[in-house]
CSV table of C-alpha atoms and ligand atoms in Angstrom, one decimal:
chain,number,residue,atom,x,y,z
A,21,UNK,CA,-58.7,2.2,48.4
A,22,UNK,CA,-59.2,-1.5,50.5
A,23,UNK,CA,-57.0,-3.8,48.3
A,24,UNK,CA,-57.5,-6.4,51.7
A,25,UNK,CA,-59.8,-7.2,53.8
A,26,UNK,CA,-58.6,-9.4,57.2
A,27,UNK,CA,-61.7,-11.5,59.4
A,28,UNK,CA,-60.2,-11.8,63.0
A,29,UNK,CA,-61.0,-12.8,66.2
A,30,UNK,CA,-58.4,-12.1,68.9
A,31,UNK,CA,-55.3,-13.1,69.2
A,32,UNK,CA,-54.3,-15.2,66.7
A,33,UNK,CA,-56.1,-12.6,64.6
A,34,UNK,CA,-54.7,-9.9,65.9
A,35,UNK,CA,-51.0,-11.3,65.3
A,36,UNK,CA,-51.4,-11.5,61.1
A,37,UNK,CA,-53.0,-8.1,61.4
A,38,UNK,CA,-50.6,-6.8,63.0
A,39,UNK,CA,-48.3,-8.0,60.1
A,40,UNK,CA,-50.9,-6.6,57.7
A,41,UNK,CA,-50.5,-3.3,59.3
A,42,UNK,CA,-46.8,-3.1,58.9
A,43,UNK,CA,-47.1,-3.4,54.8
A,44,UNK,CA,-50.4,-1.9,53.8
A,45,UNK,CA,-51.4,1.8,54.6
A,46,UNK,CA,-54.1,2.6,56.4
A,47,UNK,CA,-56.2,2.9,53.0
A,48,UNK,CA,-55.4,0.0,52.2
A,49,UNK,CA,-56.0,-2.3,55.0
A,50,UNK,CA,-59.5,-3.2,56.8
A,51,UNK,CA,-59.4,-4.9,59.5
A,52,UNK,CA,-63.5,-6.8,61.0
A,53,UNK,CA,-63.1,-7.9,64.2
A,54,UNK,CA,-65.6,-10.5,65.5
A,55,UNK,CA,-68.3,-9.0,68.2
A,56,UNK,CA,-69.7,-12.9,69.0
A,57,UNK,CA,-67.6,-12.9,71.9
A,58,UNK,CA,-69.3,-9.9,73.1
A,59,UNK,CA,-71.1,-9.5,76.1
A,60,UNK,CA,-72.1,-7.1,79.3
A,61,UNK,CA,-70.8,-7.9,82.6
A,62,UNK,CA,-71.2,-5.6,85.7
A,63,UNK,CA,-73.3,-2.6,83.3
A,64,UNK,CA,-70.5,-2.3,81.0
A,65,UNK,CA,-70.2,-3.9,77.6
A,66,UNK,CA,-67.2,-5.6,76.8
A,67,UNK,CA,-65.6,-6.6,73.1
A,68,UNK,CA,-63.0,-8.9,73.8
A,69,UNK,CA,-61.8,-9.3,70.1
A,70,UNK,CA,-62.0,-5.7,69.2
A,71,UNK,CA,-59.7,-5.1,72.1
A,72,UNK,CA,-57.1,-7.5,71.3
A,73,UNK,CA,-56.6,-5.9,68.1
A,74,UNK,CA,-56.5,-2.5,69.7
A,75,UNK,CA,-53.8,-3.1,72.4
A,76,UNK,CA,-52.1,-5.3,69.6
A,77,UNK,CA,-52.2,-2.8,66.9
A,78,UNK,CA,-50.9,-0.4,69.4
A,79,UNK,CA,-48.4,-2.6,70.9
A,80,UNK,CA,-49.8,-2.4,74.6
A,81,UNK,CA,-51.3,-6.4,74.5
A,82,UNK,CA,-50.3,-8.5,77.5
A,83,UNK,CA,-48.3,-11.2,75.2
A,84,UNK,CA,-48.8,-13.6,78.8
A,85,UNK,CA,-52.3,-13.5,79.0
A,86,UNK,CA,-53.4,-13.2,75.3
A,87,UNK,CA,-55.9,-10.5,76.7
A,88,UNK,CA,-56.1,-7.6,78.2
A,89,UNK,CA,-52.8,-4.6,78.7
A,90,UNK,CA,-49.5,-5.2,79.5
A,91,UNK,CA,-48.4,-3.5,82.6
A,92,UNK,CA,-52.0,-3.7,84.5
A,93,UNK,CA,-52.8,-3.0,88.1
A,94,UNK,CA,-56.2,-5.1,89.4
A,95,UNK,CA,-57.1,-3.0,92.5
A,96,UNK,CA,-60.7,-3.4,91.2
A,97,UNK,CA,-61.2,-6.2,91.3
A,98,UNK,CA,-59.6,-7.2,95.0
A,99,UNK,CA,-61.9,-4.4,95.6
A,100,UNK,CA,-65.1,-6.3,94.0
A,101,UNK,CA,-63.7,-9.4,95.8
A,102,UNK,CA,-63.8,-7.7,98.9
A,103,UNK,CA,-67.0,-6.8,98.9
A,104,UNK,CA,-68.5,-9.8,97.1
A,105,UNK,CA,-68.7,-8.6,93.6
A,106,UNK,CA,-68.7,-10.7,90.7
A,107,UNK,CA,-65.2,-11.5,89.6
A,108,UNK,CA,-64.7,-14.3,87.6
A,109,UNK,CA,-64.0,-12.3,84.5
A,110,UNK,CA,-61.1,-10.9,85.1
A,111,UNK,CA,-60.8,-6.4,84.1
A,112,UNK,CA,-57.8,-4.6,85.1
A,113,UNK,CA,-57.9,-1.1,86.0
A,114,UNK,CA,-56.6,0.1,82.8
A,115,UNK,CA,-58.4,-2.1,80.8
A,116,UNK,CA,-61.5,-0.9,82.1
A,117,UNK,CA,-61.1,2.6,81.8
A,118,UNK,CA,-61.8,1.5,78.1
A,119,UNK,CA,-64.6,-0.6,79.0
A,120,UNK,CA,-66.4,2.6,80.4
A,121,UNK,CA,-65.8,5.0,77.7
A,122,UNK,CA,-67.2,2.6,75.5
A,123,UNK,CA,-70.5,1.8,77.6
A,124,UNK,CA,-71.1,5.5,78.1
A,125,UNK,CA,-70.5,6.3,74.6
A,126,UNK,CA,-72.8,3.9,73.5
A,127,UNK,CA,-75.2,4.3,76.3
A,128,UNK,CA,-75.2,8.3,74.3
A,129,UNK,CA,-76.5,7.0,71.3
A,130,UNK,CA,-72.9,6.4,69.1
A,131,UNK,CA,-72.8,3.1,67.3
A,132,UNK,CA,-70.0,0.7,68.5
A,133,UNK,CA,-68.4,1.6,64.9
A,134,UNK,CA,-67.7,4.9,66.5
A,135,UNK,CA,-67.0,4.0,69.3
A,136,UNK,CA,-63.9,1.6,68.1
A,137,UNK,CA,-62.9,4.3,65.7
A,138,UNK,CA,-62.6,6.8,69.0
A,139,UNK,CA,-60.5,4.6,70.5
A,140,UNK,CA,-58.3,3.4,68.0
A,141,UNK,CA,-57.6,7.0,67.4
A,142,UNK,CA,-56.6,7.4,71.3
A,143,UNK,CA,-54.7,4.5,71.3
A,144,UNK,CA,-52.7,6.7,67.9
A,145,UNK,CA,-53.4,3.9,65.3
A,146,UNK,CA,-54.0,4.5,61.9
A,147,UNK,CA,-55.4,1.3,60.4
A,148,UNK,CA,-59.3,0.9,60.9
A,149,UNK,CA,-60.6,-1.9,62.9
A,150,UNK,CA,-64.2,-2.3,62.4
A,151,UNK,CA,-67.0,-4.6,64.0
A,152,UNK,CA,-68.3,-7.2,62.0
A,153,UNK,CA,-72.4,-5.1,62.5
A,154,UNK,CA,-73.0,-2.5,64.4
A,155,UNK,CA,-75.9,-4.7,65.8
A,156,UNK,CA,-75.5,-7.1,68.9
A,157,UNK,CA,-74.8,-10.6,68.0
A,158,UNK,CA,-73.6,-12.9,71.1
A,159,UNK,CA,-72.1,-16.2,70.9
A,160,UNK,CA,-74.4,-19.3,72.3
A,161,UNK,CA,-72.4,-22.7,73.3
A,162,UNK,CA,-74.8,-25.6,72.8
A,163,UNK,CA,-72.7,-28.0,75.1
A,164,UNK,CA,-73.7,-30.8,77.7
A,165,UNK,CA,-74.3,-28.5,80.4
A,166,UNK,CA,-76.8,-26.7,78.4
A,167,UNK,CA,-76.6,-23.6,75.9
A,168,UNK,CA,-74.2,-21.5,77.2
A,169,UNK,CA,-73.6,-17.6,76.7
A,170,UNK,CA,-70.1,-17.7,75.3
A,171,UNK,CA,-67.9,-16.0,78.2
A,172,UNK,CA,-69.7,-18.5,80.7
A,173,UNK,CA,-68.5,-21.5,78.4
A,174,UNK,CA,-65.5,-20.1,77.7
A,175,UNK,CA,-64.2,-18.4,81.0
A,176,UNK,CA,-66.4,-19.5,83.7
A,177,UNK,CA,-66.4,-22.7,82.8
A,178,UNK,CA,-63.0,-22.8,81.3
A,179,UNK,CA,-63.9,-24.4,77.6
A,180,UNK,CA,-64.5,-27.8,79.9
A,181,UNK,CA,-68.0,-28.7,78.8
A,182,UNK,CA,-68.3,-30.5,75.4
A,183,UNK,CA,-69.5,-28.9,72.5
A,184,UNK,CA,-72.3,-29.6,70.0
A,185,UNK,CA,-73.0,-26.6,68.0
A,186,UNK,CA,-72.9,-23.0,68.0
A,187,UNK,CA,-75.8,-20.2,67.7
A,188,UNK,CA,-75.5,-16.5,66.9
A,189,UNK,CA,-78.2,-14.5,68.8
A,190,UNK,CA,-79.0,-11.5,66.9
A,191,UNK,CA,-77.0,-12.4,63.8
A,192,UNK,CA,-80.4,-12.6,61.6
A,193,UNK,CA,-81.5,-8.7,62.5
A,194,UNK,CA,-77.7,-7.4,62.1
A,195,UNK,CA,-76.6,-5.8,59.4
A,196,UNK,CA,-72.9,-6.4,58.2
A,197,UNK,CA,-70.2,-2.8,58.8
A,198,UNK,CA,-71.0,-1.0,55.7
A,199,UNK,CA,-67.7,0.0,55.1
A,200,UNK,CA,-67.2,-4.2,55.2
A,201,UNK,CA,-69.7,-4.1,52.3
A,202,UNK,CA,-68.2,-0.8,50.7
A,203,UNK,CA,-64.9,-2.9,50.6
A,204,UNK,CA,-66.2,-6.0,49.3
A,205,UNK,CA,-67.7,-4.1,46.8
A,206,UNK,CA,-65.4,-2.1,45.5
A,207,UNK,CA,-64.1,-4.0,41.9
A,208,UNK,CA,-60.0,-3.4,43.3
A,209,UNK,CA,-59.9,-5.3,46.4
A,210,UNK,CA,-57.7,-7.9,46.1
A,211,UNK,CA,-57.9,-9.9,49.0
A,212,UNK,CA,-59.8,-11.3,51.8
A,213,UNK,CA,-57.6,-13.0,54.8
A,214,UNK,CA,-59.2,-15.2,57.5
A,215,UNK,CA,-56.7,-14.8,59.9
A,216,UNK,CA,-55.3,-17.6,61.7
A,217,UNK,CA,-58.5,-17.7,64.2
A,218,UNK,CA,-60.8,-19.9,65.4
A,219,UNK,CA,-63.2,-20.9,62.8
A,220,UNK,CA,-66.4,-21.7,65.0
A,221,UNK,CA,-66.6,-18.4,67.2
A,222,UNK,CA,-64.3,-15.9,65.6
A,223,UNK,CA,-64.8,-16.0,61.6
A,224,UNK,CA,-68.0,-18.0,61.5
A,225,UNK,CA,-69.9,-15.3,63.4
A,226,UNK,CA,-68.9,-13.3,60.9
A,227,UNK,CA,-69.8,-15.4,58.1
A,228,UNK,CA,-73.6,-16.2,59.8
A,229,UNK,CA,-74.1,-12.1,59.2
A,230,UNK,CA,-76.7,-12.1,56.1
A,231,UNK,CA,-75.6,-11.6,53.0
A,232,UNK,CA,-72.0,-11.9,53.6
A,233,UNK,CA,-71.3,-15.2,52.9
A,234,UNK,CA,-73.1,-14.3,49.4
A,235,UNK,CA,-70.8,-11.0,48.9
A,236,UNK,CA,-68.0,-13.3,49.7
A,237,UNK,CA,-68.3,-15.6,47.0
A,238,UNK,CA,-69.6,-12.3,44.5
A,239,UNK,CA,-66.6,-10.5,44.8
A,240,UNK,CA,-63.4,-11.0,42.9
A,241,UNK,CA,-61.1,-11.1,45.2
A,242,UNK,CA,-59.1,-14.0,46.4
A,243,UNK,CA,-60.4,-15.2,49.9
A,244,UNK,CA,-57.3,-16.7,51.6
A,245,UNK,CA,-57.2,-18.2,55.3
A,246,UNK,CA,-54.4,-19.3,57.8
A,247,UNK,CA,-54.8,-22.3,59.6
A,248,UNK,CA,-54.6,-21.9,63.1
A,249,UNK,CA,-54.2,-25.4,63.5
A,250,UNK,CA,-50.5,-26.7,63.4
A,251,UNK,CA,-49.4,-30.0,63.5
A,252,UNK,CA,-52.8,-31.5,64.7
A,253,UNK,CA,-53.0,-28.7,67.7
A,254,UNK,CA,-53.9,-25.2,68.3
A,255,UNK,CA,-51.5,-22.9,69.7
A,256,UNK,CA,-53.6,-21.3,72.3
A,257,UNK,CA,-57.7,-21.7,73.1
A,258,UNK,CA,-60.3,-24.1,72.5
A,259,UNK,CA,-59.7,-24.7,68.4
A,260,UNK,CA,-58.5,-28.4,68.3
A,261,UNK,CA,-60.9,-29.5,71.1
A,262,UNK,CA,-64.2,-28.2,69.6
A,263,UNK,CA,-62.8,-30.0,66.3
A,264,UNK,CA,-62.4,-33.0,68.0
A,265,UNK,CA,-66.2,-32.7,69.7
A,266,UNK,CA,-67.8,-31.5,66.4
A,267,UNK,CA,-66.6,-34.4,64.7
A,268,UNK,CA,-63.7,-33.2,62.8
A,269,UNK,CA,-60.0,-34.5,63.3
A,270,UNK,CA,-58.0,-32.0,64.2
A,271,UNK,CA,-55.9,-31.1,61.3
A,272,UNK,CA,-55.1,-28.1,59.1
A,273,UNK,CA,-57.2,-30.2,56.3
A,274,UNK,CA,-60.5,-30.0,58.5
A,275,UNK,CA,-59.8,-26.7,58.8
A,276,UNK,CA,-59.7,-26.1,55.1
A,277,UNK,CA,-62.4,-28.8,54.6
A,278,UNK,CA,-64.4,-26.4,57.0
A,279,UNK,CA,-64.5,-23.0,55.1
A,280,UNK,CA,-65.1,-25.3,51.8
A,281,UNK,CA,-65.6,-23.9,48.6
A,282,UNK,CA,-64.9,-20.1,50.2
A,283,UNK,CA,-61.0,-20.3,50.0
A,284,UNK,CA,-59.0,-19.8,46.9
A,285,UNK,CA,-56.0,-20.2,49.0
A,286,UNK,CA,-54.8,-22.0,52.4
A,287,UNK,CA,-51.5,-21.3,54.1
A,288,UNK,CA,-50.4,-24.0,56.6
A,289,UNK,CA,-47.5,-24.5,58.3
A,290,UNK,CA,-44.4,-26.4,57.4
A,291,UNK,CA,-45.5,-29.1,59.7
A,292,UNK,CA,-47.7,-30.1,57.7
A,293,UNK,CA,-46.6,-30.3,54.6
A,294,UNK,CA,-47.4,-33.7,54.6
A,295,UNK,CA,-51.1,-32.7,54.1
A,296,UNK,CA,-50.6,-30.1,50.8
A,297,UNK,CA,-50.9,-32.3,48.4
A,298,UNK,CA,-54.4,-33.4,49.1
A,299,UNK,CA,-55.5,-29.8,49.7
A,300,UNK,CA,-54.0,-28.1,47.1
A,301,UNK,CA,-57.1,-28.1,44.2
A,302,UNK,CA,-57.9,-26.3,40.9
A,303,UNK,CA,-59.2,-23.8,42.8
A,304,UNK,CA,-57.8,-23.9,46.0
A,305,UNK,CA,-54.0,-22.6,46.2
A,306,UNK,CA,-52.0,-23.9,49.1
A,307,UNK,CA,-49.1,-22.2,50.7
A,308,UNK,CA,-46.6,-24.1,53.0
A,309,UNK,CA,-44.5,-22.0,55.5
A,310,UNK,CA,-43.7,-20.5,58.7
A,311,UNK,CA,-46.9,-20.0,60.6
A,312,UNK,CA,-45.8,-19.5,64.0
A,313,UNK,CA,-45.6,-15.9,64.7
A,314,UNK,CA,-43.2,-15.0,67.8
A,315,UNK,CA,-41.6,-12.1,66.7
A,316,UNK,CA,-43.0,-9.5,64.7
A,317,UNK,CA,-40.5,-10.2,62.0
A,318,UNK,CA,-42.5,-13.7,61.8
A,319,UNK,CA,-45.9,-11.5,61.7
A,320,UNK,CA,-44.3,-9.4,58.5
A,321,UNK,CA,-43.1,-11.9,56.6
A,322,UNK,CA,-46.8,-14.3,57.0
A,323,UNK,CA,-48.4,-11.7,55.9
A,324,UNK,CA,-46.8,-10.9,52.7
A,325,UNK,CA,-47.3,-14.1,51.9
A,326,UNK,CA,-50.0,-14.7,52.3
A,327,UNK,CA,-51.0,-11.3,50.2
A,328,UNK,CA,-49.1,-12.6,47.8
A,329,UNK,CA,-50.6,-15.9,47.2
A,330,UNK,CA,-54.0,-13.7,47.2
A,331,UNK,CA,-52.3,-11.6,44.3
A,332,UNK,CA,-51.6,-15.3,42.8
A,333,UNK,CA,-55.0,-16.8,43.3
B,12,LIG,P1,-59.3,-15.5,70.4
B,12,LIG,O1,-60.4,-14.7,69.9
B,12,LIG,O2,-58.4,-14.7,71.3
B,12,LIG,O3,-59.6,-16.9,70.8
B,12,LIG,O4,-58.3,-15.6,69.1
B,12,LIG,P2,-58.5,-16.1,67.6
B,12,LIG,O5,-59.7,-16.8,67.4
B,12,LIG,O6,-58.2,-14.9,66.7
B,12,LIG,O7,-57.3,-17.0,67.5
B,12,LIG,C1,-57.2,-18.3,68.2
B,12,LIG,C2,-56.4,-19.2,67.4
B,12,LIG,O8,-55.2,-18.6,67.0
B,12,LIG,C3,-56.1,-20.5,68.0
B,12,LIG,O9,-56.7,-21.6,67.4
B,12,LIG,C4,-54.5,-20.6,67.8
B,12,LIG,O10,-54.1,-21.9,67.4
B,12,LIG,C5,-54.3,-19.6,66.8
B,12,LIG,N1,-53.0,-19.0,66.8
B,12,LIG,C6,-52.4,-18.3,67.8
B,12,LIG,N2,-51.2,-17.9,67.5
B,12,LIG,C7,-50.9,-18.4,66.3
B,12,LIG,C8,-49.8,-18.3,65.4
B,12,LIG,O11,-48.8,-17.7,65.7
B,12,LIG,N3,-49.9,-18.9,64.2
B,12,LIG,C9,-51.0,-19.6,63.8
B,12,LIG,N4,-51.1,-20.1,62.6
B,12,LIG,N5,-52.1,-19.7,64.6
B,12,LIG,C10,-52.1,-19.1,65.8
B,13,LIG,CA1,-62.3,-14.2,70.8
């Protein structure tokens, strides 16, 4: 039986799952990875998010890069160089053994459920990571050069243009995972985490599925998210700029101020303790700690914590 639910994008998703996964069994744990990020580049269809949490789940992530495998080769790609292929988004050759499994599988007919469950099982893990729909949704930029599919804004263009907003193509014909809905519908889940990801193209893609937001808020368990935001910046990625250009400071508080009325519970780091007191609410529980997870022993004990203020919540 699902007693938790965890939204994530990629890596600083992946890292609380990964803690999840060390203390819940496979029945108990579901993991939804964001597919906004999606997108298909040179025929193949590529899940950036889903794959984070597969090569982090099964310990084979590049911790330098924050994507891809550890211990990659890139013949391909001098190759495509050398004959003036597109390059810019970077595939190693191991990597996109994975990318063509996938693009053949689905080209077959399987749903990208399936296809994430195949590999998972491959890759010898246990704990089911799921896609937010089985349906295409892609991430759109609105930024000052234009709309902007999201790998363009985001790798391409290196998160330099300024954003204004965000669109989900697709998001109003997809479904949500129905195991997402089984689980949020099942009276003994206890939990739902947004993991320590960035709110604007990693959980809120999520959220813009329809009906979700609704089962959210219908279900009895305690929604809890970690800031990924410490001490005003973001670890890694684009968080505390887009704040800053959507009018937002960048603080854990906007963060919290962000998911609104959702959250029954808010973990932020110890550097900010400064800011608990205003957050902390009737309803909203806040949690101060560690939230910088470098070793996996920092994953563990974030996690438990932040299934225990659930439990509290
Ligand atoms: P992406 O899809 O790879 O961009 O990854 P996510 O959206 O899942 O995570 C990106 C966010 O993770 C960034 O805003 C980082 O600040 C945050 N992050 C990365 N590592 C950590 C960590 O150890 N602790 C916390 N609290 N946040 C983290
Ligand atoms: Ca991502």
């Amino acid at each position: 039986m699902t007693r938790c639910i965890a939204l994530s994008g990629g890596v600083g998703g992946a890292k609380l799952a990964l803690g999840l996964s060390k203390i819940l069994t496979p029945d108990e744990l579901l993991i939804v990875a964001n597919t906004g990020d999606d997108f298909e580049h040179l025929g193949l269809t590529i899940c950036p998010d889903i794959d984070t949490l597969l090569y982090t789940l099964a310990g084979i992530a590049n911790p330098d890069t924050g994507w891809g495998r550890a211990d990659e080769s890139w013949e391909t790609m001098k190759t495509l160089k050398a004959i003036g292929g597109e390059t810019w988004f970077r595939l190693g050759d191991r990597d996109l053994a994975l990318h063509l499994t996938r693009t053949q599988q689905l080209a077959s007919g399987e749903t990208l459920s399936d296809t994430v469950a195949g590999l998972a099982k491959s890759l010898g893990l246990e704990h089911p990571i799921i896609p937010m729909s089985d349906q295409p949704v892609r991430t759109m930029v609105r930024t000052d050069m234009g709309e902007l599919p999201f790998q363009e804004y985001f790798v391409k263009n290196q998160c330099l243009p300024k954003v204004s907003g965000f669109q989900f193509a697709g998001v109003t014909d997809a479904e949500p995972n129905p195991r997402l809905m089984d689980a949020l519908n099942d009276p003994r889940l206890e939990a739902i985490i947004f993991c320590p990801s960035n709110p604007f193209i990693s959980i809120d893609p999520i959220l813009a599925i329809p009906g979700l937001r609704e089962a959210l808020k219908a279900c009895s368990a305690s929604v809890v998210a970690v800031s990924p935001i410490i001490g005003g910046k973001a670890l890694k990625g684009p968080a505390a700029k887009m704040l800053l250009e959507m009018g937002f400071d960048t603080t854990s508080a906007a963060i919290a101020e962000y998911y609104g009325d959702l959250l029954h519970g808010f973990v932020i780091d110890s550097r900010d303790k400064s800011l608990a007191n205003d957050l902390q609410t009737k309803r909203r529980h806040v949690l101060v700690t560690n939230t910088v997870m470098r070793s996996i022993e920092d994953r563990v004990v974030l996690a438990r914590e932040t299934l225990a203020i659930a439990e509290r919540t």
